[in-house]
Coordinates of C-alpha atoms and ligand atoms in Angstrom, one line a residue:
X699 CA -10.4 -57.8 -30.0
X700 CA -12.8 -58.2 -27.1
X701 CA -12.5 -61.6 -27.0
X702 CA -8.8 -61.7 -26.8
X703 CA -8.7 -59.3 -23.6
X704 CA -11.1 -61.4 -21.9
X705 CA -8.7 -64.6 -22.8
X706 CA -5.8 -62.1 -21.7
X707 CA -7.3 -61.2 -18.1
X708 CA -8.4 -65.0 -17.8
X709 CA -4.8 -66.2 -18.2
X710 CA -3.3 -63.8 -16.0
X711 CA -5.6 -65.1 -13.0
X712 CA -5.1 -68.3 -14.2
X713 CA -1.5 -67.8 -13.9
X714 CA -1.6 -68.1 -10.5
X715 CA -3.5 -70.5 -10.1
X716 CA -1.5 -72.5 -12.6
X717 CA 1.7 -72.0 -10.5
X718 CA 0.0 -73.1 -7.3
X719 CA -0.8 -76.4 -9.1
X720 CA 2.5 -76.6 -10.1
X721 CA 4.5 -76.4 -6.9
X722 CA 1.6 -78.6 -5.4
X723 CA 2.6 -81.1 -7.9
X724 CA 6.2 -80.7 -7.8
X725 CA 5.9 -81.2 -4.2
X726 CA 4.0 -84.5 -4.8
X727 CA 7.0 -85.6 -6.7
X728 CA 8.8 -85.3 -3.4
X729 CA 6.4 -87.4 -1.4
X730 CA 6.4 -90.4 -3.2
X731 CA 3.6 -89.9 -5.7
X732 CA 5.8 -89.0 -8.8
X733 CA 4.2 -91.9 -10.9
X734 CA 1.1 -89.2 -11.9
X735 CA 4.2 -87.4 -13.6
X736 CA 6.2 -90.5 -15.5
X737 CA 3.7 -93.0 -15.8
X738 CA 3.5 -92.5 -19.7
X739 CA 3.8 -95.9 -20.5
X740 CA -0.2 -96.3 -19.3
X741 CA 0.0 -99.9 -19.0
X742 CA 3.6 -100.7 -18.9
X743 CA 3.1 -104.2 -18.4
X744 CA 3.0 -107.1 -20.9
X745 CA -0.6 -109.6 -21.3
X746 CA -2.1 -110.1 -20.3
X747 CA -3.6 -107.0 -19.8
X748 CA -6.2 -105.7 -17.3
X749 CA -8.8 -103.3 -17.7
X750 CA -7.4 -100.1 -16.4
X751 CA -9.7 -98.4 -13.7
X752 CA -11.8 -96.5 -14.3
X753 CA -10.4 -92.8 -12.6
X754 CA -14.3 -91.6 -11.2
X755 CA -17.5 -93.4 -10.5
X756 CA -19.2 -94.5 -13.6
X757 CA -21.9 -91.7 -12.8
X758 CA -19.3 -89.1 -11.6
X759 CA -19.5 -87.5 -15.4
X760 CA -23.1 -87.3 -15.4
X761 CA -25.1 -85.2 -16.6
X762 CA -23.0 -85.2 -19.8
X763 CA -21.7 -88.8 -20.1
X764 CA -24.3 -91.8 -18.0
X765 CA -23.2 -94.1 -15.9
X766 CA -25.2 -96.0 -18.8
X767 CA -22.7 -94.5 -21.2
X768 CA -19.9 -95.8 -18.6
X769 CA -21.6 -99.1 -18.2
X770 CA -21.5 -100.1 -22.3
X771 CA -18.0 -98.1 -23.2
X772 CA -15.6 -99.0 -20.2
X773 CA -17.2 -102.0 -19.4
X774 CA -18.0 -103.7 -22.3
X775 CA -16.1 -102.4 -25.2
X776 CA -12.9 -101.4 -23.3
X777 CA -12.7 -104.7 -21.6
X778 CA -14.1 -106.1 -25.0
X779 CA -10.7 -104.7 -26.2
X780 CA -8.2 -105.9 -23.7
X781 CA -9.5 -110.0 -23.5
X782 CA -9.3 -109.6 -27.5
X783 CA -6.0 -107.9 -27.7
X784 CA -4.9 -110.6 -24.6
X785 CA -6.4 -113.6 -26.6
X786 CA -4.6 -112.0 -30.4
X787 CA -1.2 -112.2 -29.1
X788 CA -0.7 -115.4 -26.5
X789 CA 1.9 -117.4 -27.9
X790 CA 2.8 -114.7 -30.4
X791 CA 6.4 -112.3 -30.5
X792 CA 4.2 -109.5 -28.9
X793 CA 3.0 -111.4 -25.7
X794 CA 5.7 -110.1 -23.7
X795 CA 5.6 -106.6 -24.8
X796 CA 4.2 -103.5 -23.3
X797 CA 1.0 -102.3 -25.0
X798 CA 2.9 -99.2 -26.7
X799 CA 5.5 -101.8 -27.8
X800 CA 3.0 -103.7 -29.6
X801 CA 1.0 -100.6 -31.0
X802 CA 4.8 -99.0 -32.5
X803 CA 5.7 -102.9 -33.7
X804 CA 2.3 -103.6 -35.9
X805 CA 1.6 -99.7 -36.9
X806 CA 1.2 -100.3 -41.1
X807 CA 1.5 -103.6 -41.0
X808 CA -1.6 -105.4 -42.6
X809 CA -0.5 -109.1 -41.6
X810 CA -0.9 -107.8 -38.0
X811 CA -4.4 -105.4 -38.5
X812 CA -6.6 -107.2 -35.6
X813 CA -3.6 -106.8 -33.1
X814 CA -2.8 -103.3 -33.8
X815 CA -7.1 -102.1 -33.6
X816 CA -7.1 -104.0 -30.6
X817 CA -4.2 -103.0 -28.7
X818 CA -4.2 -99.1 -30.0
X819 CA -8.1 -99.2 -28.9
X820 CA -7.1 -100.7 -25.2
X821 CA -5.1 -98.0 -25.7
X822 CA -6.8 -95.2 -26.6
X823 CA -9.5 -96.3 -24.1
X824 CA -7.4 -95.2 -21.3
X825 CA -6.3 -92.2 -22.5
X826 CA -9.7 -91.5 -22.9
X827 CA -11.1 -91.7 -19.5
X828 CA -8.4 -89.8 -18.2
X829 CA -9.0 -87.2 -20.4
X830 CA -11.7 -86.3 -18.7
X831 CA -12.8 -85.3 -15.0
X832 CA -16.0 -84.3 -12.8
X833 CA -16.1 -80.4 -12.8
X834 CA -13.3 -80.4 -15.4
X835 CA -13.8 -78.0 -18.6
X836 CA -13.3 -74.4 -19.7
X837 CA -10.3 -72.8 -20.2
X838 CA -6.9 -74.7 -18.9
X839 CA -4.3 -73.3 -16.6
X840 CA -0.7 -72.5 -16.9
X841 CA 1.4 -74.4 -19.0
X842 CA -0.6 -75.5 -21.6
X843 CA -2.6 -72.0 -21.9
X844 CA 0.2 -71.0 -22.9
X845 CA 1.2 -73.4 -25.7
X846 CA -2.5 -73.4 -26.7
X847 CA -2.0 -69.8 -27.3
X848 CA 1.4 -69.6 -29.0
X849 CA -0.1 -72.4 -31.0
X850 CA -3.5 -71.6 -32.2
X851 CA -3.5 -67.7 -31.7
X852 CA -5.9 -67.7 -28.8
X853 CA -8.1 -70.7 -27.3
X854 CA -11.4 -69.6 -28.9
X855 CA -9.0 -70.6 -32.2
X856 CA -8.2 -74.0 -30.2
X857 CA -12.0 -74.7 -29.0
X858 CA -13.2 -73.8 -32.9
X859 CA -10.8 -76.2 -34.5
X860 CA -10.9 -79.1 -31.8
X861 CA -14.3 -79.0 -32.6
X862 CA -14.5 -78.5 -36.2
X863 CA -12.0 -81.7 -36.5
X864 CA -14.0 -83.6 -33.8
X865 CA -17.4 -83.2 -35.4
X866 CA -16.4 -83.3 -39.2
X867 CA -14.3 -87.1 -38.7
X868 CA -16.4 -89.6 -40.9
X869 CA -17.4 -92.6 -39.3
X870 CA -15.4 -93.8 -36.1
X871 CA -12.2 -92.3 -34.7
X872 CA -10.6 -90.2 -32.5
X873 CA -9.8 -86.8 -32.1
X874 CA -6.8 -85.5 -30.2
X875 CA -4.5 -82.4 -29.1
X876 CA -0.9 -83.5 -29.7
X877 CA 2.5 -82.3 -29.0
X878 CA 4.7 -82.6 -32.1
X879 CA 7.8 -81.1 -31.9
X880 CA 7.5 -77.3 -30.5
X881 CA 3.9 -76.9 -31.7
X882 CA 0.5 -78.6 -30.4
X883 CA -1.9 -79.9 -33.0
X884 CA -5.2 -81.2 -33.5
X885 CA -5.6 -84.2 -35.3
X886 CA -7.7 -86.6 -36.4
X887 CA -7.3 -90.4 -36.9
X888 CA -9.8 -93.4 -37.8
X889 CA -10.8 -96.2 -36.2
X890 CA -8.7 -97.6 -33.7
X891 CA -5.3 -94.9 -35.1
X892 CA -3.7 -93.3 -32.5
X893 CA -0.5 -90.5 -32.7
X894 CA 2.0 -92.7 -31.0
X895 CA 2.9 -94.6 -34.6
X896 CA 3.7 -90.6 -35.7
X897 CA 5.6 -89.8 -32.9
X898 CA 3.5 -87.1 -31.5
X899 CA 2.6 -86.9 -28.0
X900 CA -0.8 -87.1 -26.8
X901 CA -1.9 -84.8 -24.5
X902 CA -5.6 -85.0 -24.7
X903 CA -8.2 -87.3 -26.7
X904 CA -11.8 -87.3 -27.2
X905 CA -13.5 -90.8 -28.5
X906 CA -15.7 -89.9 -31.5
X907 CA -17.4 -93.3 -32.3
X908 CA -20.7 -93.3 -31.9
X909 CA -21.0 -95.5 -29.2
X910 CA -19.1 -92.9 -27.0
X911 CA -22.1 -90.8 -27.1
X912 CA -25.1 -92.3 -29.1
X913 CA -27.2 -93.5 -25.4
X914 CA -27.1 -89.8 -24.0
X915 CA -27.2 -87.5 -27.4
X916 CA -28.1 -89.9 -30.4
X917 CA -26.8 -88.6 -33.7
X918 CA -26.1 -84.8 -32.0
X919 CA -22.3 -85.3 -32.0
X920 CA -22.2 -81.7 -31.6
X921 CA -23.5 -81.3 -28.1
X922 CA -21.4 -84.1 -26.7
X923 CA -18.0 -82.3 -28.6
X924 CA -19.3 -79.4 -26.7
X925 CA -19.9 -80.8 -23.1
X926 CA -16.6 -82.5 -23.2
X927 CA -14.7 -78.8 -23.9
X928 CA -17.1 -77.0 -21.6
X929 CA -17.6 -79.9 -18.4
X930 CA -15.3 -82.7 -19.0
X931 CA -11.6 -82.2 -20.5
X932 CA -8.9 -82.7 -18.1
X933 CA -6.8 -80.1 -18.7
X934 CA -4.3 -81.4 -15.9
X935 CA -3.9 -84.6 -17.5
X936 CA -3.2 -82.7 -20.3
X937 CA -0.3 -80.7 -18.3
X938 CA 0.7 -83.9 -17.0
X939 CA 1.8 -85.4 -20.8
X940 CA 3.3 -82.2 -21.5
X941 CA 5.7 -82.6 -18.5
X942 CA 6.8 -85.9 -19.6
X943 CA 9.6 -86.8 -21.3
Ligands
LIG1006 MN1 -14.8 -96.0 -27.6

């Protein structure tokens, strides 16, 4: 009960502050910035493919992810991803399509495995760092508050089963908060799996492997689930897929 007044007064503060972000952003979309609001396709163009940058400094998440971290996961297995996925396909059907294109055409395909890991990791890898921010965290605003709640009773409930489903994955994959339909869902994929073959709509994602967090916490999964809720999620990226179509 008491925690579900505290969530209560929270969201009504947050309320404004969520509409002030809103009409900020809706004013953006009137000054020639509306890609940060339809630019779903993350890398729209076809290979080959570049190495997305990287939306902070590799030490601006510090202390919870290194620049270390940074150094070894963006800039050696992302890009590790991308010149294979680049490599997989030249000369193939898929070398003119879009990186979504190619993760939809070789979903459950086993004659096209190596393509689909790679391209769904380049992927994922970009979804990743921009679910994330400096100072980001805590409880979001608006919008998604809002579905979180109508969703998972509360976002106690939300932060409970994000992390249960984050910590409990076997071996490498992602976790992510989805859109599907009129409900937002947690779910959990393996390896290089992503939602988009499922049709659900990503709105948040945090990278589970172990090479995601084994340099700053070693085998304590836990605390890194736990600093990405409380100091890293990017709730307004998160706002930002909801808004789009
Ligand atoms: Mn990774």
């Amino acid at each position: 009960m008491e925690s579900t007044m505290v969530i209560t007064s929270l969201s009504r503060r947050q309320f404004l502050k969520g509409a002030l972000a809103g009409s900020a952003l809706f004013a953006a979309g009137f000054t020639g910035i509306p890609s940060m609001l339809h630019a779903m396709p993350l890398q729209p163009e076809s290979s080959p493919f570049k190495l997305p940058p990287l939306p902070y400094a590799d030490d601006a998440l510090t202390p919870y992810i290194s620049a270390r971290t940074i150094g070894f996961h963006y800039g050696k297995h992302h890009q590790g991803y991308i010149d294979k996925i680049n490599g997989l396909i030249q000369g193939t059907e898929f070398a003119k399509d879009p990186l979504e294109e190619i993760i939809r055409k070789t979903a459950g395909h086993p004659d096209n495995l190596a393509i689909f890991n790679n391209a769904a990791q380049a992927w994922n890898h970009a979804f990743y760092w921009k679910s994330m921010r400096p100072g980001g965290g805590g409880i979001p605003l608006g919008k998604v508050a809002q579905r979180i709640d109508v969703s998972f009773g509360s976002f106690e409930n939300f932060t409970n089963e994000f992390t249960k489903a984050a910590a409990t994955l076997f071996g490498s994959g992602w976790t992510w908060l989805v859109e599907d339909g009129k409900d937002l869902k947690i779910i959990q994929t393996n390896n290089a799996d992503n939602p988009l073959r499922n049709r659900q709509k990503p709105l948040l994602t945090i990278d589970v492997w172990e090479h995601a967090y084994y340099l700053d916490y070693q085998n304590a999964r836990n605390d890194y689930i736990a600093a990405f809720l409380d100091h890293l999620a990017n709730w307004d990226f998160a706002a930002e897929n909801l808004d789009r179509a």
